[in-house]
Amino acid sequence: MNRNVFVLNGPNLNLLGQREPHIYGSETLEGVKAACLALGDALGLDLDFRQTNREYELIDWVQEARDKAAAIVINPAAYTHTSVALLDALSSFDGPVIEVHISNIHKREEFRHHSYVSRRADGVIAGCGTEGYQLALRRIATLLS
């Protein structure tokens, strides 16, 4: 059975730990990746962890997942609130999708309260810090069992 999971990260997450630590914390994306890989191994998941600042690349990866992945964990970052194209790509993916946000987007600016991605996501985790990625992976493991 395919247990490959794409963990996709959108714009500015490469600056995690440097950018607005009062909102996003001090952990780096490399730290998040290491924690995810360790948990993925323990859960029997094969992770493909990626980050891009380019909308088209994120869409290309979602389309690639159609043939290679059983599930997607995605932190679309700012594209959450703007990208119908990302929603369309995710809607063409048959496996489970979990949307992750490090901060609680519902406690922030009004424009962050709307998520196009949530229309496709099977679950949304927001406001749990970087631990949200691990919660998402645990949920994916359950859904794939």
C-alpha positions as MATLAB code, in Angstrom:
seq = 'MNRNVFVLNGPNLNLLGQREPHIYGSETLEGVKAACLALGDALGLDLDFRQTNREYELIDWVQEARDKAAAIVINPAAYTHTSVALLDALSSFDGPVIEVHISNIHKREEFRHHSYVSRRADGVIAGCGTEGYQLALRRIATLLS';
ca = [
       0.000    0.000    0.000;
       1.240    3.485   -0.883;
       2.197    5.385    2.307;
       3.951    8.258    0.570;
       2.902   11.665    1.897;
       3.797   14.981    0.325;
       4.336   17.675    2.966;
       4.107   20.921    1.008;
       4.955   24.387    2.271;
       4.154   27.688    0.609;
       5.730   31.130    0.490;
       7.916   32.597    3.215;
       8.040   29.405    5.266;
      11.722   29.212    4.348;
      12.044   32.175    6.777;
      10.467   30.257    9.657;
      12.359   31.045   12.849;
      13.455   34.427   11.489;
      10.233   36.063   10.293;
       7.826   37.306   12.953;
       8.840   34.842   15.695;
       6.156   36.338   17.963;
       3.596   34.840   15.540;
       5.348   31.787   14.074;
       7.832   30.848   16.815;
      11.563   30.321   16.650;
      11.715   26.835   15.143;
      13.156   26.647   11.631;
      11.623   24.785    8.701;
      14.589   22.409    8.839;
      13.621   21.634   12.438;
      10.028   21.027   11.386;
      11.243   18.754    8.595;
      13.445   16.723   10.970;
      10.564   16.262   13.430;
       8.199   15.261   10.612;
      10.649   12.756    9.145;
      11.182   11.147   12.552;
       7.445   10.884   13.220;
       6.742    9.744    9.673;
       9.242    6.933   10.125;
       7.587    5.904   13.400;
       4.157    5.934   11.726;
       5.333    4.003    8.661;
       4.922    6.979    6.331;
       7.367    7.927    3.584;
       7.551   11.726    3.520;
       8.478   14.036    0.695;
       8.954   17.426    2.416;
       9.124   20.518    0.173;
       8.907   24.333    0.303;
       8.506   26.929   -2.425;
       7.736   30.603   -2.781;
       6.261   29.992   -6.256;
       2.545   29.336   -6.681;
       2.987   27.423   -9.934;
       5.548   25.115   -8.320;
       3.190   24.299   -5.456;
       0.492   23.495   -8.021;
       2.938   21.333  -10.011;
       3.759   19.391   -6.832;
       0.082   18.792   -6.067;
      -0.355   17.474   -9.602;
       2.749   15.272   -9.170;
       1.216   13.892   -5.969;
      -1.661   12.461   -8.021;
       0.688    9.729   -9.246;
       3.124    9.467   -6.346;
       1.420   10.190   -3.022;
      -1.347    8.675   -0.949;
      -1.929   11.923    0.974;
      -0.947   15.580    1.196;
      -0.204   17.745    4.211;
      -0.104   21.353    3.049;
       0.706   24.676    4.643;
      -0.188   26.932    1.725;
       0.753   30.058    3.695;
      -0.474   33.220    1.932;
      -1.812   31.184   -1.011;
      -4.464   29.903    1.416;
      -6.351   33.141    0.985;
      -5.709   33.868   -2.687;
      -5.255   30.792   -4.843;
      -8.224   29.313   -6.627;
      -5.672   27.561   -8.850;
      -4.268   25.718   -5.818;
      -7.801   24.720   -4.790;
      -8.416   23.385   -8.308;
      -5.205   21.353   -8.214;
      -6.032   19.917   -4.781;
      -9.527   19.049   -6.000;
      -7.951   16.797   -8.659;
      -6.134   14.795   -5.949;
      -8.005   11.703   -4.720;
      -6.278   11.092   -1.372;
      -6.675   12.823    1.965;
      -5.521   16.436    2.324;
      -4.803   18.092    5.669;
      -4.336   21.869    5.749;
      -1.918   23.198    8.382;
      -1.372   26.721    9.706;
       1.176   27.475   12.391;
      -0.752   30.494   13.674;
      -4.472   30.681   14.353;
      -5.558   32.393   11.158;
      -8.957   33.150   12.709;
      -7.384   35.391   15.365;
      -5.495   37.416   12.782;
      -6.393   39.954   10.111;
      -9.829   39.568    8.539;
      -8.448   38.620    5.100;
      -6.742   35.577    6.658;
     -10.037   34.140    7.890;
     -10.970   32.822    4.440;
      -9.289   29.735    3.033;
      -9.814   28.460   -0.486;
      -7.862   25.325    0.464;
     -10.311   24.458    3.251;
     -13.000   23.778    0.637;
     -10.976   20.684   -0.349;
      -9.179   19.778    2.878;
     -10.316   16.750    4.859;
      -9.044   18.460    8.001;
      -7.669   21.831    9.054;
      -5.186   22.377   11.875;
      -4.519   25.975   12.903;
      -2.933   27.640   15.886;
      -1.012   24.647   17.221;
       2.395   26.012   16.221;
       4.707   23.707   14.332;
       3.205   20.790   16.263;
       0.329   21.089   13.798;
       2.432   19.230   11.228;
       2.784   16.270   13.587;
      -0.935   16.300   14.349;
      -1.589   16.270   10.601;
       0.736   13.309   10.066;
      -0.975   11.358   12.850;
      -4.342   12.022   11.217;
      -3.017   10.980    7.804;
      -1.690    7.719    9.300;
      -5.160    7.036   10.691;
      -6.856    7.821    7.390;
      -4.473    5.557    5.467;
      -4.966    2.625    7.850;
];
